[in-house]
Amino acid sequence: METPLETHTEAPEFTADAQRREEERNDPLFVNSLGKGLAVLQAFGSDWDALGLREIAQRTGLNTSAAQRFTHTLTQLGYLKKDEKTRRYRLGPRMLNFAYSYLRANPLYDVAIPIVISVRDEWQETVNVSVLDDTDSVVAIRMPSQRRINSNTAIGRRMPAFCVSTGRALLAWLPPEERAAILDRTDFVRLTSHTITDRAALEAELDRIRQDGFAGVEEEADLGELAVAAPILDGDRKPIAALGITTSTAYWTMDDAREKLSPIVQQAATAISRSLQGWHGF
């Protein structure tokens, strides 16, 4: 019998996906060595800040010799740093170049930032803008509340889309076939005792979200946390991102959040959507 977890466990950022690897092997354009090098970088998830060669090999499926070659190359290029005393590796500051380039090339960032700041300042709550990456909701913009700072949530944090408010807002506005394909690939892991893991129940919730215009999630990803979110839509009414307000159950009930915060996220998301008319996302 499955036992619900009582505390949040971070979803792993690197998982061995057998089906994906099979597809890669059958793709004549796929550069296997590049994939392996990127797998080394992906091995550095939020649960480990430094890894030895043996750990890198285990997390990537590479043999130790290959792991050594890839880590040496990435270190020479500045994407990894090696501690000569411990002989362990960690991500280098050059990795931030990718985040900077992504945000600066993305019209969403410039349009959303002033609106996100305004909502954060008015309501004194954390405001996030997240995008969908396959089955995950990924934080692209974050303005934390001064009264409640969650150090676990930063730009780039991934969470399963099915159990967070931004993810559900994105899933709810996808065309049915796209939503179904993502849910087919989703691992419905129970992060807390409140997480909805039944697919039929989740799909009913997504339909309700589409009707209401916003998503509300309480303690499904983190105990003591609730959030509301609304989709940011392109000119074809497809979701390109979602704006959410995250707060604590110590300050808000879900009923109060639905009444007071849901109109705010809908108005903010609509304002961003209108400014991005004609842009279809990345």
mmCIF file of C-alpha atoms in Angstrom:
data_model
loop_
_atom_site.group_PDB
_atom_site.id
_atom_site.type_symbol
_atom_site.label_atom_id
_atom_site.label_comp_id
_atom_site.label_asym_id
_atom_site.label_seq_id
_atom_site.Cartn_x
_atom_site.Cartn_y
_atom_site.Cartn_z
ATOM 1 C CA MET A 1 0.000 0.000 0.000
ATOM 2 C CA GLU A 2 1.350 3.413 -0.942
ATOM 3 C CA THR A 3 2.234 5.650 1.986
ATOM 4 C CA PRO A 4 1.840 9.401 1.355
ATOM 5 C CA LEU A 5 4.877 11.524 2.021
ATOM 6 C CA GLU A 6 4.447 14.030 4.775
ATOM 7 C CA THR A 7 7.078 16.458 3.527
ATOM 8 C CA HIS A 8 8.011 17.687 0.097
ATOM 9 C CA THR A 9 10.666 15.773 -1.800
ATOM 10 C CA GLU A 10 12.242 17.650 -4.682
ATOM 11 C CA ALA A 11 11.603 15.961 -8.015
ATOM 12 C CA PRO A 12 14.904 14.832 -9.563
ATOM 13 C CA GLU A 13 16.149 17.109 -12.315
ATOM 14 C CA PHE A 14 17.927 14.305 -14.201
ATOM 15 C CA THR A 15 16.134 11.021 -14.780
ATOM 16 C CA ALA A 16 16.992 8.068 -17.035
ATOM 17 C CA ASP A 17 14.248 7.981 -19.626
ATOM 18 C CA ALA A 18 14.545 4.713 -21.558
ATOM 19 C CA GLN A 19 12.022 5.701 -24.202
ATOM 20 C CA ARG A 20 13.801 8.969 -24.920
ATOM 21 C CA ARG A 21 17.157 7.218 -25.182
ATOM 22 C CA GLU A 22 15.662 4.746 -27.669
ATOM 23 C CA GLU A 23 14.342 7.619 -29.777
ATOM 24 C CA GLU A 24 17.759 9.276 -29.680
ATOM 25 C CA ARG A 25 19.489 6.130 -30.881
ATOM 26 C CA ASN A 26 17.108 5.982 -33.857
ATOM 27 C CA ASP A 27 17.602 9.651 -34.784
ATOM 28 C CA PRO A 28 20.358 10.003 -37.432
ATOM 29 C CA LEU A 29 20.791 13.715 -36.651
ATOM 30 C CA PHE A 30 21.232 13.230 -32.917
ATOM 31 C CA VAL A 31 24.804 13.976 -31.742
ATOM 32 C CA ASN A 32 25.340 11.383 -29.045
ATOM 33 C CA SER A 33 28.523 12.911 -27.616
ATOM 34 C CA LEU A 34 26.829 16.288 -27.189
ATOM 35 C CA GLY A 35 23.930 14.596 -25.427
ATOM 36 C CA LYS A 36 26.337 12.901 -23.042
ATOM 37 C CA GLY A 37 28.118 16.159 -22.269
ATOM 38 C CA LEU A 38 24.845 17.876 -21.456
ATOM 39 C CA ALA A 39 23.846 14.889 -19.324
ATOM 40 C CA VAL A 40 26.930 15.571 -17.178
ATOM 41 C CA LEU A 41 25.717 19.130 -16.556
ATOM 42 C CA GLN A 42 22.186 17.894 -15.817
ATOM 43 C CA ALA A 43 23.587 15.514 -13.203
ATOM 44 C CA PHE A 44 24.118 18.498 -10.899
ATOM 45 C CA GLY A 45 20.589 18.721 -9.536
ATOM 46 C CA SER A 46 19.420 20.681 -6.518
ATOM 47 C CA ASP A 47 20.102 17.718 -4.226
ATOM 48 C CA TRP A 48 23.880 17.786 -4.884
ATOM 49 C CA ASP A 49 26.041 20.879 -5.224
ATOM 50 C CA ALA A 50 29.287 18.957 -5.786
ATOM 51 C CA LEU A 51 29.937 15.541 -7.328
ATOM 52 C CA GLY A 52 32.898 13.236 -7.724
ATOM 53 C CA LEU A 53 33.684 11.346 -10.912
ATOM 54 C CA ARG A 54 32.112 8.127 -9.664
ATOM 55 C CA GLU A 55 28.887 9.937 -8.739
ATOM 56 C CA ILE A 56 28.765 11.667 -12.129
ATOM 57 C CA ALA A 57 29.226 8.327 -13.854
ATOM 58 C CA GLN A 58 26.435 6.759 -11.803
ATOM 59 C CA ARG A 59 23.993 9.613 -12.431
ATOM 60 C CA THR A 60 24.650 9.736 -16.185
ATOM 61 C CA GLY A 61 25.187 6.074 -17.007
ATOM 62 C CA LEU A 62 28.660 6.853 -18.370
ATOM 63 C CA ASN A 63 31.696 4.777 -17.520
ATOM 64 C CA THR A 64 34.319 6.483 -15.349
ATOM 65 C CA SER A 65 36.696 7.089 -18.252
ATOM 66 C CA ALA A 66 34.034 8.844 -20.318
ATOM 67 C CA ALA A 67 32.866 10.835 -17.290
ATOM 68 C CA GLN A 68 36.447 11.987 -16.751
ATOM 69 C CA ARG A 69 36.809 13.181 -20.361
ATOM 70 C CA PHE A 70 33.544 15.082 -20.318
ATOM 71 C CA THR A 71 34.168 16.700 -16.928
ATOM 72 C CA HIS A 72 37.687 17.714 -17.961
ATOM 73 C CA THR A 73 36.388 19.315 -21.156
ATOM 74 C CA LEU A 74 33.573 21.133 -19.361
ATOM 75 C CA THR A 75 36.018 22.325 -16.715
ATOM 76 C CA GLN A 76 38.390 23.670 -19.375
ATOM 77 C CA LEU A 77 35.466 25.534 -20.941
ATOM 78 C CA GLY A 78 34.411 27.006 -17.590
ATOM 79 C CA TYR A 79 31.085 25.232 -17.189
ATOM 80 C CA LEU A 80 32.396 23.125 -14.306
ATOM 81 C CA LYS A 81 34.819 23.963 -11.498
ATOM 82 C CA LYS A 82 37.011 21.387 -9.793
ATOM 83 C CA ASP A 83 38.038 21.548 -6.149
ATOM 84 C CA GLU A 84 41.625 20.302 -6.197
ATOM 85 C CA LYS A 85 41.452 19.324 -2.525
ATOM 86 C CA THR A 86 38.288 17.234 -2.627
ATOM 87 C CA ARG A 87 38.545 16.401 -6.375
ATOM 88 C CA ARG A 88 34.839 17.091 -6.660
ATOM 89 C CA TYR A 89 33.126 19.161 -9.326
ATOM 90 C CA ARG A 90 30.452 21.826 -9.169
ATOM 91 C CA LEU A 91 28.768 23.993 -11.773
ATOM 92 C CA GLY A 92 30.789 27.030 -12.832
ATOM 93 C CA PRO A 93 29.534 30.618 -13.116
ATOM 94 C CA ARG A 94 29.653 30.414 -16.906
ATOM 95 C CA MET A 95 26.450 28.360 -16.680
ATOM 96 C CA LEU A 96 24.674 31.622 -15.837
ATOM 97 C CA ASN A 97 25.353 32.821 -19.383
ATOM 98 C CA PHE A 98 22.599 30.543 -20.634
ATOM 99 C CA ALA A 99 20.033 31.907 -18.183
ATOM 100 C CA TYR A 100 20.991 35.489 -19.037
ATOM 101 C CA SER A 101 20.822 34.882 -22.783
ATOM 102 C CA TYR A 102 17.473 33.111 -22.515
ATOM 103 C CA LEU A 103 15.885 35.888 -20.474
ATOM 104 C CA ARG A 104 17.292 38.748 -22.538
ATOM 105 C CA ALA A 105 16.140 37.146 -25.798
ATOM 106 C CA ASN A 106 12.667 36.494 -24.432
ATOM 107 C CA PRO A 107 10.115 39.347 -24.849
ATOM 108 C CA LEU A 108 8.174 37.872 -21.937
ATOM 109 C CA TYR A 109 10.850 39.010 -19.500
ATOM 110 C CA ASP A 110 10.804 42.724 -20.346
ATOM 111 C CA VAL A 111 7.011 42.862 -20.538
ATOM 112 C CA ALA A 112 6.324 40.876 -17.375
ATOM 113 C CA ILE A 113 8.928 42.324 -14.995
ATOM 114 C CA PRO A 114 7.184 45.665 -14.210
ATOM 115 C CA ILE A 115 3.836 43.916 -13.754
ATOM 116 C CA VAL A 116 5.335 41.230 -11.521
ATOM 117 C CA ILE A 117 7.046 43.866 -9.372
ATOM 118 C CA SER A 118 3.831 45.889 -9.086
ATOM 119 C CA VAL A 119 1.813 42.859 -7.941
ATOM 120 C CA ARG A 120 4.517 41.821 -5.468
ATOM 121 C CA ASP A 121 4.735 45.308 -3.972
ATOM 122 C CA GLU A 122 0.977 45.759 -3.687
ATOM 123 C CA TRP A 123 0.231 42.373 -2.123
ATOM 124 C CA GLN A 124 3.565 41.641 -0.391
ATOM 125 C CA GLU A 125 3.510 38.074 -1.695
ATOM 126 C CA THR A 126 5.889 36.114 -3.906
ATOM 127 C CA VAL A 127 5.085 36.375 -7.614
ATOM 128 C CA ASN A 128 6.406 33.912 -10.194
ATOM 129 C CA VAL A 129 6.187 33.556 -13.948
ATOM 130 C CA SER A 130 6.784 29.998 -15.120
ATOM 131 C CA VAL A 131 6.980 28.269 -18.485
ATOM 132 C CA LEU A 132 6.183 24.699 -19.469
ATOM 133 C CA ASP A 133 9.047 22.382 -20.396
ATOM 134 C CA ASP A 134 7.600 18.990 -21.270
ATOM 135 C CA THR A 135 6.091 17.716 -17.987
ATOM 136 C CA ASP A 136 7.661 20.403 -15.785
ATOM 137 C CA SER A 137 6.784 23.940 -14.800
ATOM 138 C CA VAL A 138 10.009 25.991 -14.752
ATOM 139 C CA VAL A 139 10.378 29.325 -12.940
ATOM 140 C CA ALA A 140 11.513 32.020 -15.398
ATOM 141 C CA ILE A 141 10.826 35.120 -13.275
ATOM 142 C CA ARG A 142 10.567 35.356 -9.507
ATOM 143 C CA MET A 143 9.999 38.287 -7.160
ATOM 144 C CA PRO A 144 10.004 37.048 -3.545
ATOM 145 C CA SER A 145 7.947 38.442 -0.729
ATOM 146 C CA GLN A 146 9.977 40.246 1.913
ATOM 147 C CA ARG A 147 8.031 38.561 4.687
ATOM 148 C CA ARG A 148 8.369 35.013 3.333
ATOM 149 C CA ILE A 149 11.439 34.009 1.352
ATOM 150 C CA ASN A 150 11.617 30.398 0.174
ATOM 151 C CA SER A 151 15.251 29.759 -0.693
ATOM 152 C CA ASN A 152 14.280 26.541 -2.496
ATOM 153 C CA THR A 153 12.450 28.453 -5.203
ATOM 154 C CA ALA A 154 14.703 30.316 -7.606
ATOM 155 C CA ILE A 155 14.837 31.027 -11.317
ATOM 156 C CA GLY A 156 15.195 27.721 -13.113
ATOM 157 C CA ARG A 157 13.528 25.603 -10.453
ATOM 158 C CA ARG A 158 11.566 22.717 -11.928
ATOM 159 C CA MET A 159 8.459 21.201 -10.464
ATOM 160 C CA PRO A 160 6.026 18.655 -11.904
ATOM 161 C CA ALA A 161 3.465 20.724 -13.785
ATOM 162 C CA PHE A 162 0.530 18.583 -12.674
ATOM 163 C CA CYS A 163 0.752 19.618 -9.005
ATOM 164 C CA VAL A 164 1.688 23.327 -9.030
ATOM 165 C CA SER A 165 -0.607 26.236 -9.835
ATOM 166 C CA THR A 166 1.419 27.617 -12.757
ATOM 167 C CA GLY A 167 1.745 24.162 -14.266
ATOM 168 C CA ARG A 168 -1.968 23.489 -14.021
ATOM 169 C CA ALA A 169 -2.781 26.882 -15.524
ATOM 170 C CA LEU A 170 -0.571 25.997 -18.486
ATOM 171 C CA LEU A 171 -1.937 22.472 -18.873
ATOM 172 C CA ALA A 172 -5.547 23.637 -18.644
ATOM 173 C CA TRP A 173 -5.219 25.905 -21.695
ATOM 174 C CA LEU A 174 -3.350 23.475 -23.924
ATOM 175 C CA PRO A 175 -5.197 21.857 -26.826
ATOM 176 C CA PRO A 176 -6.629 18.507 -25.652
ATOM 177 C CA GLU A 177 -4.205 16.383 -27.650
ATOM 178 C CA GLU A 178 -1.157 18.262 -26.338
ATOM 179 C CA ARG A 179 -2.400 18.055 -22.769
ATOM 180 C CA ALA A 180 -3.060 14.325 -23.117
ATOM 181 C CA ALA A 181 0.419 13.711 -24.543
ATOM 182 C CA ILE A 182 2.064 15.508 -21.603
ATOM 183 C CA LEU A 183 -0.041 13.653 -19.048
ATOM 184 C CA ASP A 184 0.881 10.378 -20.772
ATOM 185 C CA ARG A 185 4.542 11.172 -20.008
ATOM 186 C CA THR A 186 3.909 12.462 -16.482
ATOM 187 C CA ASP A 187 5.056 10.575 -13.410
ATOM 188 C CA PHE A 188 2.260 11.273 -10.940
ATOM 189 C CA VAL A 189 4.507 11.278 -7.883
ATOM 190 C CA ARG A 190 2.972 12.133 -4.494
ATOM 191 C CA LEU A 191 4.927 15.097 -3.096
ATOM 192 C CA THR A 192 2.708 15.579 -0.044
ATOM 193 C CA SER A 193 -0.312 13.827 1.423
ATOM 194 C CA HIS A 194 -2.497 16.354 -0.458
ATOM 195 C CA THR A 195 -1.134 15.794 -3.970
ATOM 196 C CA ILE A 196 -3.712 14.732 -6.547
ATOM 197 C CA THR A 197 -2.168 11.737 -8.312
ATOM 198 C CA ASP A 198 -5.273 10.242 -9.927
ATOM 199 C CA ARG A 199 -5.260 11.216 -13.597
ATOM 200 C CA ALA A 200 -9.031 11.307 -13.980
ATOM 201 C CA ALA A 201 -9.353 13.586 -10.946
ATOM 202 C CA LEU A 202 -6.583 15.819 -12.283
ATOM 203 C CA GLU A 203 -8.214 16.102 -15.713
ATOM 204 C CA ALA A 204 -11.492 17.088 -14.065
ATOM 205 C CA GLU A 205 -9.584 19.726 -12.089
ATOM 206 C CA LEU A 206 -7.966 21.067 -15.279
ATOM 207 C CA ASP A 207 -11.396 21.387 -16.914
ATOM 208 C CA ARG A 208 -12.643 23.311 -13.882
ATOM 209 C CA ILE A 209 -9.578 25.568 -14.003
ATOM 210 C CA ARG A 210 -10.301 26.360 -17.653
ATOM 211 C CA GLN A 211 -13.838 27.378 -16.705
ATOM 212 C CA ASP A 212 -12.789 29.440 -13.657
ATOM 213 C CA GLY A 213 -9.929 31.221 -15.431
ATOM 214 C CA PHE A 214 -7.327 30.417 -12.782
ATOM 215 C CA ALA A 215 -5.707 27.541 -10.911
ATOM 216 C CA GLY A 216 -5.572 27.212 -7.134
ATOM 217 C CA VAL A 217 -3.331 24.679 -5.399
ATOM 218 C CA GLU A 218 -3.024 24.136 -1.654
ATOM 219 C CA GLU A 219 -0.204 22.092 -0.086
ATOM 220 C CA GLU A 220 0.105 19.723 -3.044
ATOM 221 C CA ALA A 221 3.768 20.507 -3.746
ATOM 222 C CA ASP A 222 4.903 21.975 -0.421
ATOM 223 C CA LEU A 223 3.227 21.736 2.977
ATOM 224 C CA GLY A 224 2.168 25.113 4.340
ATOM 225 C CA GLU A 225 2.031 26.699 0.891
ATOM 226 C CA LEU A 226 -0.829 27.707 -1.363
ATOM 227 C CA ALA A 227 -0.785 29.409 -4.735
ATOM 228 C CA VAL A 228 -3.032 30.763 -7.461
ATOM 229 C CA ALA A 229 -2.045 31.255 -11.105
ATOM 230 C CA ALA A 230 -3.457 32.301 -14.462
ATOM 231 C CA PRO A 231 -2.172 31.655 -17.982
ATOM 232 C CA ILE A 232 -0.367 34.143 -20.204
ATOM 233 C CA LEU A 233 -1.713 33.514 -23.715
ATOM 234 C CA ASP A 234 -0.431 34.246 -27.190
ATOM 235 C CA GLY A 235 -2.478 35.617 -30.086
ATOM 236 C CA ASP A 236 -3.909 32.158 -30.776
ATOM 237 C CA ARG A 237 -5.038 31.766 -27.147
ATOM 238 C CA LYS A 238 -2.361 29.152 -26.457
ATOM 239 C CA PRO A 239 -0.437 29.329 -23.155
ATOM 240 C CA ILE A 240 3.137 30.592 -23.310
ATOM 241 C CA ALA A 241 3.621 31.076 -19.573
ATOM 242 C CA ALA A 242 1.666 31.430 -16.329
ATOM 243 C CA LEU A 243 1.767 34.069 -13.604
ATOM 244 C CA GLY A 244 1.246 32.926 -10.035
ATOM 245 C CA ILE A 245 1.142 34.279 -6.507
ATOM 246 C CA THR A 246 2.538 31.974 -3.832
ATOM 247 C CA THR A 247 1.867 32.470 -0.145
ATOM 248 C CA SER A 248 1.606 30.660 3.177
ATOM 249 C CA THR A 249 -1.373 28.900 4.713
ATOM 250 C CA ALA A 250 -0.453 30.852 7.862
ATOM 251 C CA TYR A 251 -1.619 34.053 6.143
ATOM 252 C CA TRP A 252 -4.294 32.905 3.710
ATOM 253 C CA THR A 253 -7.020 30.339 3.308
ATOM 254 C CA MET A 254 -7.768 29.009 -0.155
ATOM 255 C CA ASP A 255 -11.218 30.577 -0.043
ATOM 256 C CA ASP A 256 -9.677 34.009 0.628
ATOM 257 C CA ALA A 257 -7.059 33.462 -2.065
ATOM 258 C CA ARG A 258 -9.733 32.551 -4.605
ATOM 259 C CA GLU A 259 -11.722 35.641 -3.721
ATOM 260 C CA LYS A 260 -8.907 38.212 -3.521
ATOM 261 C CA LEU A 261 -5.810 36.886 -5.272
ATOM 262 C CA SER A 262 -7.319 35.062 -8.236
ATOM 263 C CA PRO A 263 -8.636 38.297 -9.837
ATOM 264 C CA ILE A 264 -5.165 39.793 -9.414
ATOM 265 C CA VAL A 265 -3.324 37.000 -11.231
ATOM 266 C CA GLN A 266 -5.931 36.988 -13.991
ATOM 267 C CA GLN A 267 -5.648 40.747 -14.504
ATOM 268 C CA ALA A 268 -1.838 40.639 -14.466
ATOM 269 C CA ALA A 269 -1.677 37.682 -16.850
ATOM 270 C CA THR A 270 -4.150 39.357 -19.202
ATOM 271 C CA ALA A 271 -2.103 42.580 -19.216
ATOM 272 C CA ILE A 272 1.036 40.636 -20.144
ATOM 273 C CA SER A 273 -0.845 38.660 -22.796
ATOM 274 C CA ARG A 274 -2.107 41.841 -24.462
ATOM 275 C CA SER A 275 1.390 43.293 -24.566
ATOM 276 C CA LEU A 276 2.670 40.119 -26.212
ATOM 277 C CA GLN A 277 0.000 39.874 -28.924
ATOM 278 C CA GLY A 278 1.543 38.382 -32.049
ATOM 279 C CA TRP A 279 4.348 36.637 -30.153
ATOM 280 C CA HIS A 280 4.079 32.864 -29.988
ATOM 281 C CA GLY A 281 6.718 32.031 -27.418
ATOM 282 C CA PHE A 282 9.854 29.931 -27.585
#
